[in-house]
Coordinates of C-alpha atoms in Angstrom, one line a residue:
M1 CA 143.4 52.9 105.8
G2 CA 143.1 49.7 103.7
F3 CA 141.6 49.1 100.3
S4 CA 139.2 46.4 99.2
H5 CA 140.2 43.8 96.6
Y6 CA 137.8 45.6 94.3
E7 CA 139.6 48.9 94.6
L8 CA 143.1 47.6 94.2
P9 CA 142.9 46.5 90.5
K10 CA 141.4 49.9 89.6
M11 CA 144.2 51.7 91.4
L12 CA 146.8 49.6 89.7
F13 CA 145.3 50.4 86.3
I14 CA 145.4 54.1 87.1
F15 CA 149.0 53.8 88.2
L16 CA 150.0 52.0 85.0
V17 CA 148.3 54.5 82.8
F18 CA 150.1 57.3 84.7
M19 CA 153.5 55.6 84.4
N20 CA 152.9 55.0 80.7
S21 CA 152.2 58.6 80.1
C22 CA 155.3 59.6 82.0
M23 CA 157.4 57.2 79.9
F24 CA 156.2 58.4 76.5
S25 CA 155.3 62.1 77.0
Y26 CA 156.8 65.2 78.3
G27 CA 156.9 68.9 77.7
G28 CA 155.0 72.0 78.8
N29 CA 157.9 74.2 80.1
F30 CA 159.6 76.3 77.4
I31 CA 162.6 77.0 79.6
Q32 CA 163.3 73.3 80.1
E33 CA 162.4 72.1 76.6
F34 CA 163.7 74.8 74.2
D35 CA 166.7 76.8 73.3
F36 CA 166.1 80.5 72.3
N37 CA 168.4 80.7 69.3
W38 CA 167.4 83.8 67.5
G39 CA 166.2 87.3 68.3
G40 CA 167.7 87.9 71.8
N41 CA 165.3 89.8 74.0
K42 CA 162.5 89.5 71.4
V43 CA 161.9 86.0 72.9
K44 CA 160.1 86.5 76.2
I45 CA 159.0 83.9 78.9
F46 CA 156.0 84.3 81.2
N47 CA 154.6 82.3 84.1
G48 CA 157.8 80.4 84.9
G49 CA 158.1 79.0 81.3
Q50 CA 154.4 78.2 80.7
I51 CA 153.9 80.9 78.0
L52 CA 156.4 82.2 75.4
S53 CA 156.2 85.1 73.0
L54 CA 158.1 85.9 69.8
S55 CA 158.4 89.4 68.4
M56 CA 159.6 91.0 65.2
D57 CA 160.6 94.5 64.3
K58 CA 162.5 96.0 61.4
L59 CA 165.8 94.9 62.8
S60 CA 165.0 91.2 63.2
G61 CA 162.5 88.5 64.0
S62 CA 163.0 85.8 66.6
G63 CA 162.8 82.0 67.1
F64 CA 163.3 79.0 69.2
Q65 CA 164.1 75.3 68.8
S66 CA 163.6 72.1 70.9
K67 CA 166.5 70.7 72.8
K68 CA 165.3 67.1 72.0
N69 CA 165.0 65.3 68.7
Y70 CA 162.0 63.4 67.7
L71 CA 161.5 60.4 65.5
F72 CA 157.7 59.7 65.2
G73 CA 155.2 61.0 67.7
R74 CA 152.5 63.6 68.2
I75 CA 153.4 67.3 68.7
D76 CA 150.9 69.8 70.0
M77 CA 151.4 73.5 70.4
Q78 CA 148.9 76.3 71.1
L79 CA 149.5 79.6 69.3
K80 CA 147.8 83.0 69.3
L81 CA 148.9 84.8 66.2
V82 CA 149.9 88.4 65.5
T83 CA 146.9 90.7 65.7
G84 CA 145.8 93.5 63.5
N85 CA 147.7 94.2 60.3
S86 CA 150.1 91.2 60.0
A87 CA 150.8 91.5 56.3
G88 CA 154.3 90.4 55.3
T89 CA 154.8 88.4 58.5
V90 CA 155.1 84.6 58.8
T91 CA 154.7 82.7 62.0
S92 CA 156.2 79.2 61.5
Y93 CA 156.0 76.1 63.6
Y94 CA 157.6 73.0 62.2
L95 CA 159.7 69.9 62.5
S96 CA 163.0 69.7 60.7
S97 CA 166.3 67.8 60.5
K98 CA 169.5 69.4 59.2
G99 CA 171.5 69.2 56.0
P100 CA 170.8 69.4 52.2
T101 CA 168.7 66.2 52.3
H102 CA 166.7 67.3 55.3
D103 CA 163.2 66.2 56.2
E104 CA 160.6 68.8 57.3
I105 CA 156.9 69.0 58.3
D106 CA 155.6 72.6 58.2
F107 CA 152.9 74.8 59.6
E108 CA 153.3 78.4 58.4
F109 CA 150.8 81.2 59.1
L110 CA 150.9 83.9 56.4
G111 CA 149.8 87.3 57.8
N112 CA 147.4 89.6 56.1
V113 CA 146.0 93.1 56.3
S114 CA 143.5 93.9 59.0
G115 CA 140.2 92.2 58.5
E116 CA 141.5 89.6 56.0
P117 CA 142.0 86.0 57.1
Y118 CA 145.4 84.4 57.7
I119 CA 146.5 81.6 55.3
L120 CA 147.7 78.4 56.9
H121 CA 150.4 77.0 54.7
T122 CA 151.4 73.3 55.1
N123 CA 154.3 71.5 53.4
V124 CA 156.3 68.2 53.7
F125 CA 159.9 67.8 52.7
S126 CA 161.5 64.4 52.1
Q127 CA 165.2 64.1 51.4
G128 CA 165.5 67.8 50.8
K129 CA 162.6 68.1 48.4
G130 CA 159.4 69.9 49.3
D131 CA 156.9 71.4 46.9
K132 CA 154.0 69.6 48.5
E133 CA 152.0 72.6 49.6
Q134 CA 148.4 72.8 50.7
Q135 CA 146.9 76.0 52.0
F136 CA 143.8 76.7 54.1
Y137 CA 141.7 79.5 55.6
L138 CA 140.8 78.8 59.2
W139 CA 137.2 78.7 60.5
F140 CA 138.0 81.1 63.4
D141 CA 140.1 84.2 64.0
P142 CA 143.5 82.8 65.2
T143 CA 144.5 86.1 66.7
K144 CA 141.7 86.3 69.3
N145 CA 142.5 83.1 71.3
F146 CA 144.9 80.3 71.6
H147 CA 144.3 77.3 69.3
T148 CA 146.0 74.0 69.1
Y149 CA 148.1 73.0 66.0
S150 CA 149.2 69.3 66.0
I151 CA 151.4 67.0 63.9
I152 CA 150.9 63.2 64.1
W153 CA 153.9 61.6 62.5
K154 CA 153.8 57.8 61.9
P155 CA 155.8 55.6 59.5
Q156 CA 152.7 55.3 57.3
H157 CA 151.4 58.9 57.3
I158 CA 151.6 62.5 58.6
I159 CA 148.4 64.1 59.9
F160 CA 148.0 67.9 60.4
L161 CA 145.3 68.9 62.9
V162 CA 143.8 72.2 64.1
D163 CA 142.0 72.0 67.4
N164 CA 142.1 68.2 66.9
T165 CA 140.3 68.5 63.6
P166 CA 142.4 66.8 60.8
I167 CA 143.0 69.2 57.9
R168 CA 145.5 67.2 55.9
V169 CA 146.9 63.6 55.6
F170 CA 150.1 63.0 53.8
K171 CA 150.5 59.3 53.2
N172 CA 153.6 57.2 52.8
A173 CA 154.0 56.6 49.0
E174 CA 157.4 54.9 49.1
S175 CA 155.8 52.0 47.1
L176 CA 155.5 54.5 44.2
G177 CA 159.1 55.7 44.6
V178 CA 158.3 58.8 46.6
P179 CA 160.6 59.5 49.6
F180 CA 158.9 59.7 53.0
P181 CA 160.4 61.3 56.1
K182 CA 161.0 58.3 58.4
N183 CA 164.8 58.0 59.1
Q184 CA 166.0 61.4 60.2
P185 CA 165.1 62.6 63.8
M186 CA 163.8 66.2 63.8
K187 CA 163.8 69.1 66.2
I188 CA 160.8 71.4 66.7
Y189 CA 161.3 75.0 65.5
S190 CA 159.3 78.1 65.6
S191 CA 160.0 81.6 64.3
L192 CA 158.4 84.9 63.5
W193 CA 160.0 86.6 60.5
N194 CA 159.5 89.1 57.7
A195 CA 158.6 87.5 54.3
D196 CA 156.9 90.4 52.6
D197 CA 158.6 89.4 49.3
W198 CA 156.1 86.6 49.0
A199 CA 153.9 86.0 52.1
T200 CA 150.9 88.3 51.4
R201 CA 149.4 88.2 47.9
G202 CA 152.6 87.0 46.4
G203 CA 154.6 90.0 47.8
L204 CA 152.2 92.7 46.6
V205 CA 151.4 93.8 50.2
K206 CA 154.4 94.8 52.2
T207 CA 155.0 94.9 56.0
D208 CA 153.7 98.0 57.7
W209 CA 156.6 98.7 60.1
S210 CA 154.6 101.4 61.8
K211 CA 152.7 98.5 63.4
A212 CA 155.8 96.9 64.8
P213 CA 156.6 95.1 67.0
F214 CA 154.6 92.2 65.8
T215 CA 154.1 89.5 68.5
A216 CA 152.8 85.9 68.6
Y217 CA 152.2 83.8 71.7
Y218 CA 152.8 80.1 72.5
R219 CA 151.7 77.8 75.3
N220 CA 150.8 74.2 76.2
F221 CA 153.5 72.5 74.3
Y222 CA 153.1 68.7 74.5
A223 CA 155.1 66.0 72.9
Q224 CA 154.4 62.3 72.9
K225 CA 156.9 59.9 71.6
F226 CA 155.3 56.7 70.2
N227 CA 156.4 53.5 71.8
K228 CA 158.7 51.5 69.4
S229 CA 156.8 48.3 70.3
Q230 CA 153.7 49.9 68.6
F231 CA 155.5 49.7 65.3
L232 CA 155.3 45.9 65.5
D233 CA 151.5 46.1 65.9
A234 CA 149.9 45.8 62.5
K235 CA 146.6 47.1 63.7
W236 CA 148.2 50.2 65.2
Q237 CA 150.3 50.7 62.0
N238 CA 147.3 50.6 59.7
Q239 CA 145.0 52.7 61.9
E240 CA 143.7 55.7 60.1
L241 CA 141.2 58.4 61.0
D242 CA 137.9 57.2 62.4
A243 CA 134.6 57.9 60.6
N244 CA 134.2 61.3 62.4
G245 CA 137.8 62.2 61.6
R246 CA 137.3 61.5 57.9
R247 CA 134.1 63.5 57.9
R248 CA 135.9 66.5 59.5
L249 CA 138.8 66.2 57.1
R250 CA 136.4 66.3 54.1
W251 CA 134.6 69.3 55.7
V252 CA 137.8 71.3 56.0
Q253 CA 139.1 70.4 52.5
R254 CA 135.7 71.1 50.9
N255 CA 135.2 74.5 52.7
Y256 CA 138.5 75.9 53.7
M257 CA 141.2 74.5 51.4
I258 CA 142.4 77.3 49.0
Y259 CA 145.4 75.6 47.3
N260 CA 146.4 72.0 46.7
Y261 CA 149.5 71.2 44.7
C262 CA 147.8 67.9 43.6
T263 CA 145.3 69.8 41.6
D264 CA 147.5 72.5 40.2
Y265 CA 147.4 71.9 36.4
K266 CA 149.4 74.9 35.5
R267 CA 152.3 73.9 37.8
F268 CA 152.3 70.2 36.6
P269 CA 151.2 70.3 33.0
Q270 CA 152.9 66.9 32.3
G271 CA 151.0 65.2 35.2
F272 CA 150.7 65.4 38.9
P273 CA 153.3 64.1 41.3
L274 CA 153.1 60.3 42.0
E275 CA 152.0 60.7 45.6
C276 CA 148.9 62.6 44.5
R277 CA 147.4 59.3 43.7
N278 CA 147.1 58.9 47.5
F279 CA 145.3 62.2 48.0

């Protein structure tokens, strides 16, 4: 069967789009993409590697890390968090390099007693220094269904997204003398662990071990490495959120942000960190 000269350009375009996606994206199978480095049989795989669960009991938590390193890109992961009384538990999902001057980009989900909302804790480390926390409530129950948590990491900014809604933008402020994570490749990590010395109400509420094991679920991992040639494109480099994205960001920060280090007068009585000028 032949194709008309009108169909061929369309087919060629679809083929090129497909090939481009193959070159710059991969993922989805936890067996192929991750090492299970902590917790032994507390890490479980389902559906041939399409779904993963982490569990924690009084003996230990569990965790995994990516086999590949990443230097700029977009990382998506769907999580369904520990149900019921999750006080004292932390489910973490983050990018990190190694060493005392490591870089890191964090999502941490701080558990709570039944009926109380999770706190989503975000942080950025540059050259081993963090202390750039913002915390949020979510506008849904993250234990009922899977939701997508994403990191877009570019040389000019880091964007945190929940179900494709931006919740935080951390801009490159190297012009002010603030280090920005841009030189160290990072792996993807996730873990479920006990942090009842600080996670819930500053450590006042402890883990109820009678509710163990605590379990969180993961699926639909996706990683897109940005094409190096894009870094030469000034328009791409300077591209920020569109108008709708900026509106959604303001909506989240106005209604769901519960802590921002850039407004913590008690913590910074001598003045806020330099990068807070970009907030």
